[in-house]
Amino acid sequence: MERNRQLRLARHIKEHEAVSLDLFNITEEDIPTPGEGQFLVKTEALGTSPAQRAYLMGRDSRFHPPLAIGEIMRGRGVGQVISSCHPDFTEGDMVACSTGWQYYSIQDGDQSKSPVKTLQKIHQPQTPHYLHLGTLGASGFAAYFGLLDVGRPVAGDVVVVSACAGGVGSLVAQIARLKGCRVIGIAGGPEKCAWIKDVIGVDEAIDYKAGDLADKLAQYCPDGINIYFDNVGGEILDLALKNMALKGRAIICGLISTEYEAVAPPGPRHYYNLIYKRARMEGFFVWDYFAEFEAAESDLMGWYKYGDLISTEKVYHGLESAPEALQSLFAGIAAGIKVIDLDR
Ligand SMILES: NC(=O)c1ccc[n+]([C@@H]2O[C@H](COP(=O)([O-])OP(=O)(O)OC[C@H]3O[C@@H](n4cnc5c(N)ncnc54)[C@H](OP(=O)(O)O)[C@@H]3O)[C@@H](O)[C@H]2O)c1
C-alpha cells in the first residue's frame, strides 16, 4: 500500500552552501485522513522559489515562522483533492497550495487566519498540471501583476529585465513584447543570453558576467529605461537606476543577489536619479493580488494557447530531485521555471 513520502529538514544550510539531498531526511508515514473542514491533496508536482532558501536557513520569512529541523520542507505544489470534508472542495478538484515536499498533504480550507492567501483552486486545469506552478501560476502572476499593474507599460517603452532567463523574468520579457515594448534582457552567461534572444524573443541580451553591463545598458538604452523589472537587486539594480528615463518605473520583484548575505550590502548609490528623472521605484508582493488570480490566469492561458507566450518549465523528476531543482535556481544552472514532477 502506498505511503506518504517526505523530505524533512535534517539541518540548517550554511551561508553560500549548495542545496543538496544531504540537507534532508527521507521519511515515510501513513497517508493522513482529513478531519472536519479539511481535505487531502495528492501532490503531482512541486514548484521552486528563492524564498525557500529562508526556510533552509531557519530564518523568519515574514509570513512563516522559521522552519525547524525535522519539519517537512515547505513549498508550493499542485495536486488533486482525493478526499474531502470541506464543502468547497470535492474529490477531483485541482489545487495549487502549500503542500510541502511530500506526496500527500492535509489542507485546511479556511484561509481567514493566514497572513496571505495561497490556496488556489484551479478552475481550468491545463496539462501538464505543473504549468499551474509556473507559466500559469505563481511565476506567471508575479510577471503579470508586477509588469502590468506596477509598471504600466505602453507600446514603445524600453523595458529592462534582470534574471531574464529565470522563471519570472522570462515571462515578464514575453508579456512586455506582447505589449509592444522594446525588451532588453540581462542574464548570466552566453548560453542564457542566446536563449533569451532566440527563444524568449528579447531585442537585446546582456551577459552581466561579461563585465560590460554599464556600457551595454548605456548603448542599448540611449534614451533611458522606461521600466526596469528587478529580480536581483545589488549592482544590477544600481546601474539600472543610473540609466532611468524621465518618469521611469523600477519594479522591485526580488533581490536574489543580496537577500541571503549575512551582512546586507550598502544600498543603491544611484537612487538620487529617481529625483532628477521624476521616476519611481515600487515593490509588489504577488499574493496581494490573490483575488485577481483567476482573471490573470485567463489572460495568461489565452496567450499560451495561441502561442504568444511560451512556457519555460524545466522539469526535474521525482521527490528526491527537489533539492537539485532548487539548487539549479540559485546557481542559475538552467534557464526557465524549475518544477519537480513527482512522476506518480
Ligand atoms: N515580489 C513577489 O511577489 C515575488 C514573487 C515571485 C518571485 N519573486 C522574486 O523574483 C525573483 C525571480 O524569482 P524566480 O522564481 O523567477 O527565480 P529565477 O529567476 O528562476 O532564478 C533566480 C535567477 O537569479 C539569477 N541570479 C542568482 N544569483 C544572482 C546574482 N548574484 N546576481 C544576479 N543574478 C543572480 C540566476 O540567473 P542568472 O544565471 O541569469 O544569473 C538565477 O537563475 C526572485 O528574486 C524572487 O525572490 C518575487
mmCIF file of C-alpha atoms in Angstrom, residues 52-343:
data_model
loop_
_atom_site.group_PDB
_atom_site.id
_atom_site.type_symbol
_atom_site.label_atom_id
_atom_site.label_comp_id
_atom_site.label_asym_id
_atom_site.label_seq_id
_atom_site.Cartn_x
_atom_site.Cartn_y
_atom_site.Cartn_z
ATOM 1 C CA GLN A 52 12.745 28.600 0.099
ATOM 2 C CA ARG A 53 16.325 29.470 0.996
ATOM 3 C CA ALA A 54 14.981 31.377 4.020
ATOM 4 C CA TYR A 55 13.291 28.158 5.193
ATOM 5 C CA LEU A 56 16.512 26.192 4.756
ATOM 6 C CA MET A 57 18.388 28.814 6.773
ATOM 7 C CA GLY A 58 15.831 28.601 9.583
ATOM 8 C CA ARG A 59 15.151 32.271 9.022
ATOM 9 C CA ASP A 60 11.902 34.087 9.737
ATOM 10 C CA SER A 61 10.424 34.627 6.279
ATOM 11 C CA ARG A 62 7.975 37.402 7.297
ATOM 12 C CA PHE A 63 4.875 35.284 6.621
ATOM 13 C CA HIS A 64 6.047 31.986 8.075
ATOM 14 C CA PRO A 65 7.849 31.068 11.268
ATOM 15 C CA PRO A 66 11.371 29.651 10.824
ATOM 16 C CA LEU A 67 11.381 26.059 9.553
ATOM 17 C CA ALA A 68 12.579 23.825 12.385
ATOM 18 C CA ILE A 69 14.811 20.804 11.956
ATOM 19 C CA GLY A 70 12.631 17.738 11.476
ATOM 20 C CA GLU A 71 9.826 19.640 9.733
ATOM 21 C CA ILE A 72 8.720 18.818 6.199
ATOM 22 C CA MET A 73 10.356 21.187 3.711
ATOM 23 C CA ARG A 74 7.937 23.989 2.938
ATOM 24 C CA GLY A 75 6.990 24.597 -0.692
ATOM 25 C CA ARG A 76 4.189 25.046 -3.185
ATOM 26 C CA GLY A 77 2.747 22.183 -5.147
ATOM 27 C CA VAL A 78 -0.099 21.300 -7.462
ATOM 28 C CA GLY A 79 -2.290 18.276 -7.000
ATOM 29 C CA GLN A 80 -5.679 16.698 -6.845
ATOM 30 C CA VAL A 81 -8.157 16.569 -3.982
ATOM 31 C CA ILE A 82 -8.669 12.863 -3.313
ATOM 32 C CA SER A 83 -10.824 13.027 -0.200
ATOM 33 C CA SER A 84 -12.663 15.961 1.324
ATOM 34 C CA CYS A 85 -14.579 17.012 4.438
ATOM 35 C CA HIS A 86 -14.783 20.600 3.193
ATOM 36 C CA PRO A 87 -17.918 21.913 1.455
ATOM 37 C CA ASP A 88 -15.985 23.991 -1.139
ATOM 38 C CA PHE A 89 -13.557 21.283 -2.274
ATOM 39 C CA THR A 90 -14.600 17.992 -3.805
ATOM 40 C CA GLU A 91 -12.760 14.923 -4.995
ATOM 41 C CA GLY A 92 -11.130 15.559 -8.346
ATOM 42 C CA ASP A 93 -10.614 19.314 -7.823
ATOM 43 C CA MET A 94 -7.149 20.541 -8.789
ATOM 44 C CA VAL A 95 -5.474 22.923 -6.364
ATOM 45 C CA ALA A 96 -2.158 24.753 -6.058
ATOM 46 C CA CYS A 97 -1.163 25.331 -2.452
ATOM 47 C CA SER A 98 1.487 24.893 0.193
ATOM 48 C CA THR A 99 1.828 21.122 0.004
ATOM 49 C CA GLY A 100 5.373 20.846 1.316
ATOM 50 C CA TRP A 101 7.852 18.400 -0.170
ATOM 51 C CA GLN A 102 5.752 15.284 0.253
ATOM 52 C CA TYR A 103 3.331 13.065 -1.644
ATOM 53 C CA TYR A 104 0.177 13.835 0.359
ATOM 54 C CA SER A 105 -0.892 16.825 2.452
ATOM 55 C CA ILE A 106 -3.851 17.814 4.544
ATOM 56 C CA GLN A 107 -5.197 21.228 3.663
ATOM 57 C CA ASP A 108 -7.278 23.442 5.881
ATOM 58 C CA GLY A 109 -9.715 25.212 3.558
ATOM 59 C CA ASP A 110 -10.018 28.157 5.950
ATOM 60 C CA GLN A 111 -7.581 30.881 4.896
ATOM 61 C CA SER A 112 -9.142 33.607 7.006
ATOM 62 C CA LYS A 113 -6.351 33.491 9.597
ATOM 63 C CA SER A 114 -3.466 33.233 7.118
ATOM 64 C CA PRO A 115 -1.421 36.415 6.638
ATOM 65 C CA VAL A 116 -1.505 35.719 2.878
ATOM 66 C CA LYS A 117 -3.913 33.621 0.840
ATOM 67 C CA THR A 118 -2.158 30.967 -1.202
ATOM 68 C CA LEU A 119 -4.652 28.109 -1.591
ATOM 69 C CA GLN A 120 -5.800 28.388 -5.177
ATOM 70 C CA LYS A 121 -8.477 26.277 -6.827
ATOM 71 C CA ILE A 122 -7.654 25.672 -10.483
ATOM 72 C CA HIS A 123 -10.804 26.147 -12.498
ATOM 73 C CA GLN A 124 -9.461 25.205 -15.939
ATOM 74 C CA PRO A 125 -6.684 22.658 -15.391
ATOM 75 C CA GLN A 126 -4.161 22.509 -18.213
ATOM 76 C CA THR A 127 -1.810 19.630 -18.843
ATOM 77 C CA PRO A 128 0.839 19.172 -17.739
ATOM 78 C CA HIS A 129 -0.517 20.375 -14.395
ATOM 79 C CA TYR A 130 2.836 21.795 -13.304
ATOM 80 C CA LEU A 131 2.099 24.720 -15.624
ATOM 81 C CA HIS A 132 -0.077 25.967 -12.735
ATOM 82 C CA LEU A 133 3.047 26.423 -10.636
ATOM 83 C CA GLY A 134 4.936 28.283 -13.336
ATOM 84 C CA THR A 135 3.720 29.891 -16.545
ATOM 85 C CA LEU A 136 0.053 29.764 -15.481
ATOM 86 C CA GLY A 137 0.785 30.023 -11.749
ATOM 87 C CA ALA A 138 2.847 31.991 -9.245
ATOM 88 C CA SER A 139 5.655 32.890 -11.703
ATOM 89 C CA GLY A 140 3.122 33.990 -14.319
ATOM 90 C CA PHE A 141 1.139 36.021 -11.780
ATOM 91 C CA ALA A 142 4.266 37.786 -10.465
ATOM 92 C CA ALA A 143 5.248 38.693 -14.034
ATOM 93 C CA TYR A 144 1.721 39.719 -14.964
ATOM 94 C CA PHE A 145 0.858 41.942 -11.989
ATOM 95 C CA GLY A 146 4.358 43.290 -11.462
ATOM 96 C CA LEU A 147 4.743 44.390 -15.051
ATOM 97 C CA LEU A 148 1.178 45.383 -15.908
ATOM 98 C CA ASP A 149 -0.125 46.809 -12.617
ATOM 99 C CA VAL A 150 3.053 48.286 -11.121
ATOM 100 C CA GLY A 151 4.980 49.040 -14.314
ATOM 101 C CA ARG A 152 2.051 50.070 -16.542
ATOM 102 C CA PRO A 153 3.888 49.587 -19.836
ATOM 103 C CA VAL A 154 2.916 51.403 -23.006
ATOM 104 C CA ALA A 155 3.938 50.419 -26.518
ATOM 105 C CA GLY A 156 7.400 51.677 -27.332
ATOM 106 C CA ASP A 157 8.636 51.630 -23.722
ATOM 107 C CA VAL A 158 12.151 50.309 -23.170
ATOM 108 C CA VAL A 159 11.848 47.502 -20.607
ATOM 109 C CA VAL A 160 14.941 46.040 -18.954
ATOM 110 C CA VAL A 161 14.530 42.714 -17.128
ATOM 111 C CA SER A 162 17.129 41.194 -14.792
ATOM 112 C CA ALA A 163 17.324 37.388 -14.283
ATOM 113 C CA CYS A 164 15.621 37.384 -17.658
ATOM 114 C CA ALA A 165 16.335 33.688 -18.254
ATOM 115 C CA GLY A 166 14.677 32.830 -14.926
ATOM 116 C CA GLY A 167 11.095 31.893 -14.148
ATOM 117 C CA VAL A 168 9.524 35.308 -13.585
ATOM 118 C CA GLY A 169 11.948 37.192 -15.838
ATOM 119 C CA SER A 170 11.363 35.053 -18.942
ATOM 120 C CA LEU A 171 7.609 35.678 -18.633
ATOM 121 C CA VAL A 172 7.988 39.418 -17.964
ATOM 122 C CA ALA A 173 10.039 39.723 -21.142
ATOM 123 C CA GLN A 174 7.404 37.927 -23.213
ATOM 124 C CA ILE A 175 4.484 39.943 -21.801
ATOM 125 C CA ALA A 176 6.403 43.176 -22.368
ATOM 126 C CA ARG A 177 6.930 42.166 -26.023
ATOM 127 C CA LEU A 178 3.194 41.396 -26.320
ATOM 128 C CA LYS A 179 2.539 44.956 -25.120
ATOM 129 C CA GLY A 180 4.732 46.381 -27.863
ATOM 130 C CA CYS A 181 7.739 47.247 -25.708
ATOM 131 C CA ARG A 182 11.401 47.027 -26.646
ATOM 132 C CA VAL A 183 12.915 44.479 -24.259
ATOM 133 C CA ILE A 184 16.493 44.244 -23.033
ATOM 134 C CA GLY A 185 17.178 41.085 -21.038
ATOM 135 C CA ILE A 186 20.018 40.622 -18.554
ATOM 136 C CA ALA A 187 21.218 37.071 -17.836
ATOM 137 C CA GLY A 188 24.343 35.233 -16.713
ATOM 138 C CA GLY A 189 26.449 33.687 -19.475
ATOM 139 C CA PRO A 190 26.407 33.437 -23.272
ATOM 140 C CA GLU A 191 24.111 30.384 -23.400
ATOM 141 C CA LYS A 192 21.343 32.041 -21.425
ATOM 142 C CA CYS A 193 21.752 35.229 -23.463
ATOM 143 C CA ALA A 194 21.359 33.250 -26.685
ATOM 144 C CA TRP A 195 18.265 31.550 -25.190
ATOM 145 C CA ILE A 196 16.528 34.792 -24.191
ATOM 146 C CA LYS A 197 17.207 36.202 -27.649
ATOM 147 C CA ASP A 198 16.295 33.176 -29.744
ATOM 148 C CA VAL A 199 13.539 31.579 -27.655
ATOM 149 C CA ILE A 200 12.111 34.329 -25.443
ATOM 150 C CA GLY A 201 12.443 36.977 -28.144
ATOM 151 C CA VAL A 202 14.150 39.866 -26.353
ATOM 152 C CA ASP A 203 15.509 42.605 -28.621
ATOM 153 C CA GLU A 204 18.898 42.673 -26.916
ATOM 154 C CA ALA A 205 20.557 40.431 -24.351
ATOM 155 C CA ILE A 206 23.281 41.473 -21.913
ATOM 156 C CA ASP A 207 25.540 38.993 -20.142
ATOM 157 C CA TYR A 208 26.105 40.655 -16.758
ATOM 158 C CA LYS A 209 29.001 38.291 -16.078
ATOM 159 C CA ALA A 210 30.933 39.645 -19.097
ATOM 160 C CA GLY A 211 31.871 42.798 -17.163
ATOM 161 C CA ASP A 212 30.423 45.438 -19.516
ATOM 162 C CA LEU A 213 26.894 45.833 -18.143
ATOM 163 C CA ALA A 214 27.242 49.598 -17.620
ATOM 164 C CA ASP A 215 28.404 50.165 -21.215
ATOM 165 C CA LYS A 216 25.785 47.840 -22.694
ATOM 166 C CA LEU A 217 22.903 49.463 -20.800
ATOM 167 C CA ALA A 218 24.020 52.883 -21.996
ATOM 168 C CA GLN A 219 24.402 51.538 -25.561
ATOM 169 C CA TYR A 220 21.029 49.725 -25.733
ATOM 170 C CA CYS A 221 19.028 52.355 -23.830
ATOM 171 C CA PRO A 222 20.344 55.690 -25.161
ATOM 172 C CA ASP A 223 17.132 57.475 -24.131
ATOM 173 C CA GLY A 224 16.965 55.702 -20.783
ATOM 174 C CA ILE A 225 14.980 52.830 -19.289
ATOM 175 C CA ASN A 226 11.223 53.308 -19.023
ATOM 176 C CA ILE A 227 10.655 50.172 -16.972
ATOM 177 C CA TYR A 228 13.250 48.236 -15.039
ATOM 178 C CA PHE A 229 11.863 44.904 -13.722
ATOM 179 C CA ASP A 230 14.242 43.869 -10.969
ATOM 180 C CA ASN A 231 14.635 40.278 -9.810
ATOM 181 C CA VAL A 232 18.147 40.566 -8.394
ATOM 182 C CA GLY A 233 18.917 43.887 -6.625
ATOM 183 C CA GLY A 234 22.539 44.843 -5.849
ATOM 184 C CA GLU A 235 24.862 46.226 -8.505
ATOM 185 C CA ILE A 236 22.476 45.490 -11.400
ATOM 186 C CA LEU A 237 19.661 47.477 -9.778
ATOM 187 C CA ASP A 238 22.082 50.324 -9.149
ATOM 188 C CA LEU A 239 23.169 50.514 -12.786
ATOM 189 C CA ALA A 240 19.563 50.379 -13.954
ATOM 190 C CA LEU A 241 18.680 53.321 -11.675
ATOM 191 C CA LYS A 242 21.560 55.275 -13.164
ATOM 192 C CA ASN A 243 20.024 54.782 -16.614
ATOM 193 C CA MET A 244 16.366 55.557 -15.867
ATOM 194 C CA ALA A 245 14.364 57.617 -18.347
ATOM 195 C CA LEU A 246 12.185 60.546 -17.325
ATOM 196 C CA LYS A 247 9.168 59.133 -15.427
ATOM 197 C CA GLY A 248 10.737 55.674 -15.434
ATOM 198 C CA ARG A 249 9.490 52.882 -13.167
ATOM 199 C CA ALA A 250 11.743 50.461 -11.281
ATOM 200 C CA ILE A 251 9.663 47.452 -10.208
ATOM 201 C CA ILE A 252 11.166 45.655 -7.240
ATOM 202 C CA CYS A 253 10.193 41.995 -7.539
ATOM 203 C CA GLY A 254 13.150 40.328 -5.807
ATOM 204 C CA LEU A 255 16.768 40.745 -4.725
ATOM 205 C CA ILE A 256 18.297 37.314 -5.058
ATOM 206 C CA SER A 257 21.860 38.669 -5.435
ATOM 207 C CA THR A 258 21.926 40.026 -1.869
ATOM 208 C CA GLU A 259 18.919 38.661 0.020
ATOM 209 C CA TYR A 260 20.721 35.825 1.760
ATOM 210 C CA GLU A 261 24.013 37.539 2.541
ATOM 211 C CA ALA A 262 24.830 37.594 6.268
ATOM 212 C CA VAL A 263 25.672 41.291 6.038
ATOM 213 C CA ALA A 264 23.436 43.397 3.821
ATOM 214 C CA PRO A 265 25.490 45.284 1.220
ATOM 215 C CA PRO A 266 25.334 49.105 1.007
ATOM 216 C CA GLY A 267 22.171 50.362 -0.673
ATOM 217 C CA PRO A 268 21.957 51.620 -4.273
ATOM 218 C CA ARG A 269 24.216 54.612 -4.953
ATOM 219 C CA HIS A 270 22.209 55.889 -7.911
ATOM 220 C CA TYR A 271 18.809 56.322 -6.279
ATOM 221 C CA TYR A 272 19.295 60.121 -6.487
ATOM 222 C CA ASN A 273 18.364 59.652 -10.153
ATOM 223 C CA LEU A 274 14.770 58.952 -9.081
ATOM 224 C CA ILE A 275 14.616 62.677 -8.264
ATOM 225 C CA TYR A 276 16.144 64.021 -11.457
ATOM 226 C CA LYS A 277 14.167 61.628 -13.640
ATOM 227 C CA ARG A 278 10.934 62.002 -11.614
ATOM 228 C CA ALA A 279 10.996 58.224 -11.630
ATOM 229 C CA ARG A 280 9.525 55.829 -9.116
ATOM 230 C CA MET A 281 10.710 52.598 -7.559
ATOM 231 C CA GLU A 282 7.995 50.341 -6.175
ATOM 232 C CA GLY A 283 7.870 46.894 -4.681
ATOM 233 C CA PHE A 284 5.000 44.436 -5.003
ATOM 234 C CA PHE A 285 4.006 41.131 -3.482
ATOM 235 C CA VAL A 286 2.269 38.711 -5.814
ATOM 236 C CA TRP A 287 -0.012 37.197 -3.136
ATOM 237 C CA ASP A 288 -1.662 40.597 -2.590
ATOM 238 C CA TYR A 289 -3.286 40.003 -5.976
ATOM 239 C CA PHE A 290 -4.772 36.644 -4.917
ATOM 240 C CA ALA A 291 -8.370 37.750 -5.599
ATOM 241 C CA GLU A 292 -7.385 38.607 -9.191
ATOM 242 C CA PHE A 293 -5.509 35.388 -9.991
ATOM 243 C CA GLU A 294 -8.415 33.914 -11.948
ATOM 244 C CA ALA A 295 -8.564 36.891 -14.316
ATOM 245 C CA ALA A 296 -4.782 36.835 -14.767
ATOM 246 C CA GLU A 297 -4.866 33.084 -15.384
ATOM 247 C CA SER A 298 -7.386 33.588 -18.135
ATOM 248 C CA ASP A 299 -5.133 36.162 -19.895
ATOM 249 C CA LEU A 300 -2.008 34.040 -19.449
ATOM 250 C CA MET A 301 -3.863 30.959 -20.705
ATOM 251 C CA GLY A 302 -5.167 32.818 -23.742
ATOM 252 C CA TRP A 303 -1.659 33.961 -24.713
ATOM 253 C CA TYR A 304 -0.292 30.484 -24.003
ATOM 254 C CA LYS A 305 -2.934 28.687 -26.083
ATOM 255 C CA TYR A 306 -2.380 30.956 -29.087
ATOM 256 C CA GLY A 307 1.394 30.538 -28.862
ATOM 257 C CA ASP A 308 2.030 34.152 -27.835
ATOM 258 C CA LEU A 309 3.510 33.035 -24.525
ATOM 259 C CA ILE A 310 5.817 30.039 -24.424
ATOM 260 C CA SER A 311 6.142 28.013 -21.249
ATOM 261 C CA THR A 312 9.690 27.687 -19.955
ATOM 262 C CA GLU A 313 9.353 24.915 -17.377
ATOM 263 C CA LYS A 314 12.481 22.863 -16.831
ATOM 264 C CA VAL A 315 11.238 19.605 -15.318
ATOM 265 C CA TYR A 316 13.063 17.546 -12.690
ATOM 266 C CA HIS A 317 11.750 14.096 -11.873
ATOM 267 C CA GLY A 318 10.935 12.515 -8.514
ATOM 268 C CA LEU A 319 10.726 13.898 -4.963
ATOM 269 C CA GLU A 320 14.442 13.303 -4.391
ATOM 270 C CA SER A 321 15.291 15.668 -7.270
ATOM 271 C CA ALA A 322 13.672 18.655 -5.487
ATOM 272 C CA PRO A 323 16.937 19.830 -3.829
ATOM 273 C CA GLU A 324 18.753 19.702 -7.176
ATOM 274 C CA ALA A 325 15.960 21.723 -8.827
ATOM 275 C CA LEU A 326 16.164 24.370 -6.102
ATOM 276 C CA GLN A 327 19.958 24.466 -6.324
ATOM 277 C CA SER A 328 19.655 24.989 -10.074
ATOM 278 C CA LEU A 329 17.558 28.090 -9.383
ATOM 279 C CA PHE A 330 20.116 29.619 -7.012
ATOM 280 C CA ALA A 331 23.165 28.729 -9.069
ATOM 281 C CA GLY A 332 21.492 29.751 -12.320
ATOM 282 C CA ILE A 333 22.313 26.359 -13.819
ATOM 283 C CA ALA A 334 19.346 26.043 -16.169
ATOM 284 C CA ALA A 335 17.067 28.575 -17.814
ATOM 285 C CA GLY A 336 13.323 28.723 -17.206
ATOM 286 C CA ILE A 337 10.998 27.797 -14.345
ATOM 287 C CA LYS A 338 12.189 24.847 -12.280
ATOM 288 C CA VAL A 339 9.456 22.368 -11.350
ATOM 289 C CA ILE A 340 9.567 18.846 -9.981
ATOM 290 C CA ASP A 341 7.232 16.238 -11.448
ATOM 291 C CA LEU A 342 6.636 13.592 -8.793
ATOM 292 C CA ASP A 343 6.009 11.061 -11.605
#
